[in-house]
């Protein structure tokens, strides 16, 4: 496999786990196929050839403030070929760099869902620029974290399968919240804090609770199968009370998080025996409708029986008939997500041979 030279943007839950997994991969394969030469957060970068070993301590002492021009200059000074930028931020600002990165010779792997959910014009422009520059863009972890959802949907669509509907629990963090809340005598806000600490939620958990994160996943899948919809076309039932959304800061939200409890306690009290709460996403390709909503689901259905932070995707197609193709497993978490990102990196490295 050819050496690939990687700049990683984001060193939070997913980014730091990815760096560890890359170091383990290089050690196991006794190669330096994956050369990480830049490790960055929003303000600082560490430049170093094969930077993964002891990167955290080095980041403390050797990182400097930066612009992307510094990243391009370091890559050029080292005559690196096969450049790859990995976006493991949740930043809407960082995605504005994708076109510039591609024009400077970088392939892109991203866990960040923002670029694929901006306007359809941007979505198309990015793909046109990737094609002109012969660069690859992989984002399997945008939907279902490490689960092979995008690849499966793409394969079905490109092979001519008629896809009718994709329905499921698209959010690992909300799955964890509702599974735990339905089974245990803990308040909703307490469980939300646990999900945050486990790295299941978005950096701002309101992105999950508002249904926006699921809506993004629906839109990403919809666009994979040819829909030209916009984010505003997704009908969303938000779980964030209006008073805690919009104008409050993240720290104000965290301080007032207990105000979520009465709504969820009431929803729980309305459940019939054998029912659980589920936040469900549905993409109906016959009607072109995309919807996110809270439903009461029987524990005996596929969606009702999920455990932990499981996501579940039911894919209804012509060939599969009434029995959908089902993909289920952890839908969030730093280890599974980083592994999915690493999988995308290796796909690109392999394709460069
Ligand atoms: N957690 C999960 O289970 C899953 C996560 N994802 C996606 O992975 C991404 C990362 O999530 P997670 O690791 O939990 O997030 P974290 O909040 O833990 O980490 C985010 C990192 O991004 C950095 N960052 C923010 N803005 C920029 C910028 N402009 N340039 C460079 N770095 C920046 C932050 O640095 P600083 O501290 O300086 O702000 C921080 O290091 C998100 O897009 C999320 O949607 C996808 C699937 C599953
Ligand atoms: N916050 C997201 C993480 C993965 O995309 C989720 O809960 O599913």
Short mmCIF file of N, CA and C in Angstrom, two decimals, residues 12-116:
data_model
loop_
_atom_site.label_atom_id
_atom_site.label_comp_id
_atom_site.label_asym_id
_atom_site.label_seq_id
_atom_site.Cartn_x
_atom_site.Cartn_y
_atom_site.Cartn_z
N UNK A 12 -10.89 15.60 19.68
CA UNK A 12 -11.83 15.33 20.78
C UNK A 12 -12.04 13.83 20.92
N UNK A 13 -13.28 13.44 21.20
CA UNK A 13 -13.59 12.02 21.42
C UNK A 13 -13.12 11.15 20.25
N UNK A 14 -13.58 11.51 19.05
CA UNK A 14 -13.31 10.67 17.88
C UNK A 14 -11.86 10.86 17.40
N UNK A 15 -11.41 12.11 17.33
CA UNK A 15 -10.08 12.40 16.80
C UNK A 15 -8.98 11.75 17.61
N UNK A 16 -9.05 11.86 18.95
CA UNK A 16 -7.96 11.29 19.76
C UNK A 16 -7.99 9.76 19.70
N UNK A 17 -9.18 9.18 19.60
CA UNK A 17 -9.28 7.71 19.50
C UNK A 17 -8.73 7.25 18.14
N UNK A 18 -9.01 8.04 17.10
CA UNK A 18 -8.50 7.71 15.76
C UNK A 18 -6.97 7.71 15.75
N UNK A 19 -6.37 8.71 16.40
CA UNK A 19 -4.90 8.78 16.41
C UNK A 19 -4.33 7.52 17.07
N UNK A 20 -4.98 7.10 18.14
CA UNK A 20 -4.53 5.87 18.84
C UNK A 20 -4.68 4.66 17.90
N UNK A 21 -5.80 4.59 17.21
CA UNK A 21 -6.02 3.43 16.32
C UNK A 21 -5.03 3.43 15.15
N UNK A 22 -4.67 4.62 14.66
CA UNK A 22 -3.69 4.69 13.56
C UNK A 22 -2.32 4.21 14.06
N UNK A 23 -1.96 4.65 15.27
CA UNK A 23 -0.67 4.23 15.84
C UNK A 23 -0.64 2.71 15.97
N UNK A 24 -1.76 2.13 16.44
CA UNK A 24 -1.82 0.66 16.60
C UNK A 24 -1.75 -0.03 15.24
N UNK A 25 -2.41 0.56 14.23
CA UNK A 25 -2.41 -0.02 12.88
C UNK A 25 -0.98 -0.05 12.33
N UNK A 26 -0.28 1.07 12.45
CA UNK A 26 1.10 1.13 11.92
C UNK A 26 1.99 0.13 12.64
N UNK A 27 1.77 -0.02 13.97
CA UNK A 27 2.60 -0.95 14.74
C UNK A 27 2.32 -2.39 14.29
N UNK A 28 1.04 -2.70 14.15
CA UNK A 28 0.65 -4.07 13.79
C UNK A 28 1.12 -4.43 12.38
N UNK A 29 1.06 -3.48 11.47
CA UNK A 29 1.45 -3.78 10.09
C UNK A 29 2.95 -3.53 9.87
N UNK A 30 3.64 -3.15 10.96
CA UNK A 30 5.07 -2.77 10.91
C UNK A 30 5.38 -1.92 9.66
N UNK A 31 4.49 -0.96 9.44
CA UNK A 31 4.72 -0.04 8.32
C UNK A 31 4.37 1.36 8.80
N UNK A 32 4.77 2.33 8.04
CA UNK A 32 4.28 3.68 8.35
C UNK A 32 3.42 4.14 7.19
N UNK A 33 2.54 3.24 6.74
CA UNK A 33 1.67 3.54 5.61
C UNK A 33 0.86 4.79 5.91
N UNK A 34 0.39 4.89 7.14
CA UNK A 34 -0.45 6.03 7.51
C UNK A 34 0.42 7.03 8.27
N UNK A 35 0.97 7.99 7.53
CA UNK A 35 1.84 8.98 8.16
C UNK A 35 1.04 10.22 8.56
N UNK A 36 0.77 10.34 9.85
CA UNK A 36 0.06 11.54 10.33
C UNK A 36 1.11 12.64 10.53
N UNK A 37 0.98 13.72 9.75
CA UNK A 37 2.00 14.78 9.85
C UNK A 37 1.47 16.06 10.48
N UNK A 38 0.14 16.14 10.66
CA UNK A 38 -0.42 17.35 11.31
C UNK A 38 -1.60 16.92 12.18
N UNK A 39 -1.61 17.41 13.41
CA UNK A 39 -2.71 17.12 14.34
C UNK A 39 -3.18 18.47 14.86
N UNK A 40 -4.49 18.78 14.64
CA UNK A 40 -4.93 20.15 14.94
C UNK A 40 -6.26 20.19 15.68
N UNK A 41 -6.40 21.19 16.53
CA UNK A 41 -7.74 21.54 17.03
C UNK A 41 -8.09 22.88 16.40
N UNK A 42 -9.04 23.61 17.00
CA UNK A 42 -9.48 24.84 16.32
C UNK A 42 -8.42 25.94 16.35
N UNK A 43 -7.45 25.82 17.27
CA UNK A 43 -6.49 26.92 17.40
C UNK A 43 -5.05 26.53 17.14
N UNK A 44 -4.71 25.28 17.44
CA UNK A 44 -3.30 24.88 17.43
C UNK A 44 -3.06 23.68 16.54
N UNK A 45 -1.81 23.58 16.04
CA UNK A 45 -1.43 22.40 15.26
C UNK A 45 -0.08 21.89 15.73
N UNK A 46 0.06 20.56 15.66
CA UNK A 46 1.36 19.92 15.91
C UNK A 46 1.83 19.38 14.56
N UNK A 47 2.97 19.85 14.08
CA UNK A 47 3.54 19.31 12.85
C UNK A 47 4.67 18.36 13.22
N UNK A 48 4.61 17.15 12.72
CA UNK A 48 5.67 16.19 12.99
C UNK A 48 5.49 15.00 12.05
N UNK A 49 6.58 14.50 11.48
CA UNK A 49 6.50 13.30 10.69
C UNK A 49 6.18 12.13 11.62
N UNK A 50 5.24 11.27 11.26
CA UNK A 50 4.81 10.16 12.13
C UNK A 50 4.48 10.66 13.53
N UNK A 51 3.51 11.53 13.61
CA UNK A 51 3.24 12.27 14.84
C UNK A 51 2.50 11.48 15.92
N UNK A 52 1.99 10.28 15.60
CA UNK A 52 1.03 9.66 16.53
C UNK A 52 1.63 9.26 17.88
N UNK A 53 2.90 8.81 17.89
CA UNK A 53 3.51 8.35 19.16
C UNK A 53 3.70 9.52 20.10
N UNK A 54 3.16 9.43 21.30
CA UNK A 54 3.33 10.49 22.31
C UNK A 54 2.80 11.84 21.86
N UNK A 55 1.81 11.82 20.95
CA UNK A 55 1.35 13.08 20.34
C UNK A 55 0.76 14.06 21.37
N UNK A 56 0.13 13.50 22.40
CA UNK A 56 -0.59 14.36 23.33
C UNK A 56 0.38 15.26 24.10
N UNK A 57 1.47 14.66 24.59
CA UNK A 57 2.48 15.44 25.32
C UNK A 57 3.14 16.42 24.36
N UNK A 58 3.42 15.97 23.14
CA UNK A 58 4.05 16.86 22.15
C UNK A 58 3.13 18.02 21.79
N UNK A 59 1.83 17.72 21.75
CA UNK A 59 0.87 18.77 21.42
C UNK A 59 0.92 19.87 22.48
N UNK A 60 1.06 19.44 23.74
CA UNK A 60 1.12 20.40 24.85
C UNK A 60 2.31 21.35 24.70
N UNK A 61 3.45 20.80 24.28
CA UNK A 61 4.67 21.59 24.30
C UNK A 61 5.07 22.18 22.94
N UNK A 62 4.66 21.50 21.86
CA UNK A 62 5.21 21.93 20.55
C UNK A 62 4.19 22.50 19.59
N UNK A 63 2.90 22.51 19.97
CA UNK A 63 1.91 22.98 18.99
C UNK A 63 1.96 24.50 18.86
N UNK A 64 1.55 24.96 17.69
CA UNK A 64 1.59 26.40 17.41
C UNK A 64 0.26 26.81 16.76
N UNK A 65 -0.04 28.10 16.79
CA UNK A 65 -1.25 28.54 16.10
C UNK A 65 -1.00 28.41 14.59
N UNK A 66 -2.08 28.31 13.82
CA UNK A 66 -1.88 27.97 12.40
C UNK A 66 -3.00 28.46 11.52
N UNK A 67 -2.69 28.46 10.21
CA UNK A 67 -3.74 28.57 9.19
C UNK A 67 -3.52 27.37 8.26
N UNK A 68 -4.44 27.15 7.35
CA UNK A 68 -4.26 26.02 6.43
C UNK A 68 -3.04 26.21 5.54
N UNK A 69 -2.68 27.48 5.30
CA UNK A 69 -1.48 27.73 4.48
C UNK A 69 -0.26 27.07 5.11
N UNK A 70 -0.20 27.05 6.46
CA UNK A 70 0.94 26.40 7.14
C UNK A 70 0.93 24.89 6.89
N UNK A 71 -0.28 24.32 6.84
CA UNK A 71 -0.39 22.88 6.59
C UNK A 71 0.10 22.57 5.17
N UNK A 72 -0.33 23.40 4.20
CA UNK A 72 0.10 23.20 2.81
C UNK A 72 1.63 23.35 2.71
N UNK A 73 2.15 24.35 3.41
CA UNK A 73 3.60 24.61 3.33
C UNK A 73 4.39 23.45 3.92
N UNK A 74 3.93 22.89 5.04
CA UNK A 74 4.64 21.77 5.68
C UNK A 74 4.64 20.55 4.74
N UNK A 75 3.47 20.30 4.12
CA UNK A 75 3.37 19.15 3.21
C UNK A 75 4.31 19.35 2.02
N UNK A 76 4.37 20.58 1.52
CA UNK A 76 5.23 20.87 0.35
C UNK A 76 6.71 20.75 0.73
N UNK A 77 7.06 21.31 1.89
CA UNK A 77 8.46 21.28 2.31
C UNK A 77 8.95 19.84 2.47
N UNK A 78 8.04 18.93 2.82
CA UNK A 78 8.41 17.52 3.00
C UNK A 78 8.16 16.68 1.75
N UNK A 79 7.79 17.35 0.67
CA UNK A 79 7.50 16.67 -0.62
C UNK A 79 6.52 15.51 -0.46
N UNK A 80 5.53 15.69 0.42
CA UNK A 80 4.54 14.62 0.62
C UNK A 80 3.65 14.49 -0.61
N UNK A 81 3.43 13.23 -1.00
CA UNK A 81 2.42 12.94 -2.03
C UNK A 81 1.23 12.32 -1.30
N UNK A 82 0.16 11.98 -1.99
CA UNK A 82 -0.99 11.28 -1.39
C UNK A 82 -1.45 11.95 -0.09
N UNK A 83 -1.97 13.15 -0.23
CA UNK A 83 -2.38 13.93 0.95
C UNK A 83 -3.83 13.64 1.31
N UNK A 84 -4.09 13.59 2.60
CA UNK A 84 -5.47 13.33 3.07
C UNK A 84 -5.78 14.21 4.27
N UNK A 85 -6.91 14.91 4.22
CA UNK A 85 -7.38 15.68 5.38
C UNK A 85 -8.51 14.90 6.04
N UNK A 86 -8.44 14.74 7.35
CA UNK A 86 -9.50 14.05 8.09
C UNK A 86 -10.21 15.08 8.97
N UNK A 87 -11.50 15.23 8.74
CA UNK A 87 -12.29 16.18 9.54
C UNK A 87 -13.05 15.42 10.62
N UNK A 88 -12.55 15.52 11.85
CA UNK A 88 -13.28 14.93 12.98
C UNK A 88 -13.65 16.05 13.95
N UNK A 89 -14.07 17.15 13.36
CA UNK A 89 -14.65 18.26 14.12
C UNK A 89 -16.17 18.17 13.91
N UNK A 90 -16.89 19.05 14.58
CA UNK A 90 -18.33 19.17 14.26
C UNK A 90 -18.55 20.59 13.73
N UNK A 91 -17.47 21.15 13.16
CA UNK A 91 -17.46 22.58 12.84
C UNK A 91 -18.08 22.91 11.48
N UNK A 92 -18.99 23.90 11.51
CA UNK A 92 -19.56 24.34 10.23
C UNK A 92 -18.58 25.28 9.54
N UNK A 93 -17.65 25.84 10.33
CA UNK A 93 -16.65 26.73 9.75
C UNK A 93 -15.60 25.89 9.01
N UNK A 94 -15.18 24.76 9.59
CA UNK A 94 -14.10 23.99 8.97
C UNK A 94 -14.48 23.47 7.59
N UNK A 95 -15.77 23.11 7.42
CA UNK A 95 -16.15 22.53 6.11
C UNK A 95 -16.02 23.54 4.97
N UNK A 96 -15.97 24.83 5.30
CA UNK A 96 -15.79 25.83 4.23
C UNK A 96 -14.39 25.71 3.61
N UNK A 97 -13.51 24.91 4.26
CA UNK A 97 -12.16 24.71 3.72
C UNK A 97 -12.07 23.53 2.75
N UNK A 98 -13.11 22.74 2.62
CA UNK A 98 -12.98 21.50 1.85
C UNK A 98 -12.52 21.75 0.41
N UNK A 99 -13.15 22.75 -0.23
CA UNK A 99 -12.81 22.97 -1.64
C UNK A 99 -11.35 23.40 -1.78
N UNK A 100 -10.92 24.26 -0.87
CA UNK A 100 -9.52 24.71 -0.87
C UNK A 100 -8.58 23.51 -0.64
N UNK A 101 -8.95 22.65 0.30
CA UNK A 101 -8.12 21.47 0.58
C UNK A 101 -8.00 20.59 -0.67
N UNK A 102 -9.12 20.38 -1.34
CA UNK A 102 -9.11 19.54 -2.54
C UNK A 102 -8.23 20.20 -3.61
N UNK A 103 -8.37 21.52 -3.74
CA UNK A 103 -7.57 22.21 -4.76
C UNK A 103 -6.08 22.23 -4.40
N UNK A 104 -5.76 21.98 -3.13
CA UNK A 104 -4.35 21.85 -2.73
C UNK A 104 -3.91 20.39 -2.68
N UNK A 105 -4.70 19.51 -3.30
CA UNK A 105 -4.24 18.13 -3.48
C UNK A 105 -4.69 17.13 -2.42
N UNK A 106 -5.58 17.53 -1.52
CA UNK A 106 -6.00 16.63 -0.44
C UNK A 106 -7.25 15.82 -0.82
N UNK A 107 -7.21 14.52 -0.51
CA UNK A 107 -8.44 13.73 -0.42
C UNK A 107 -9.06 14.09 0.93
N UNK A 108 -10.35 13.78 1.09
CA UNK A 108 -11.00 14.11 2.38
C UNK A 108 -11.77 12.92 2.92
N UNK A 109 -11.58 12.68 4.22
CA UNK A 109 -12.43 11.73 4.96
C UNK A 109 -13.05 12.54 6.08
N UNK A 110 -14.36 12.40 6.26
CA UNK A 110 -14.99 13.19 7.31
C UNK A 110 -16.03 12.42 8.12
N UNK A 111 -16.05 12.70 9.42
CA UNK A 111 -17.13 12.20 10.29
C UNK A 111 -18.16 13.32 10.47
N UNK A 112 -17.76 14.53 10.07
CA UNK A 112 -18.59 15.73 10.25
C UNK A 112 -19.70 15.76 9.18
N UNK A 113 -20.93 15.87 9.63
CA UNK A 113 -22.06 15.77 8.67
C UNK A 113 -22.40 17.08 7.97
N UNK A 114 -21.76 18.16 8.39
CA UNK A 114 -22.22 19.48 7.91
C UNK A 114 -22.07 19.65 6.39
N UNK A 115 -20.90 19.27 5.85
CA UNK A 115 -20.67 19.55 4.41
C UNK A 115 -21.73 18.89 3.53
N UNK A 116 -22.16 17.69 3.94
CA UNK A 116 -23.13 16.97 3.11
C UNK A 116 -24.56 17.45 3.31
#
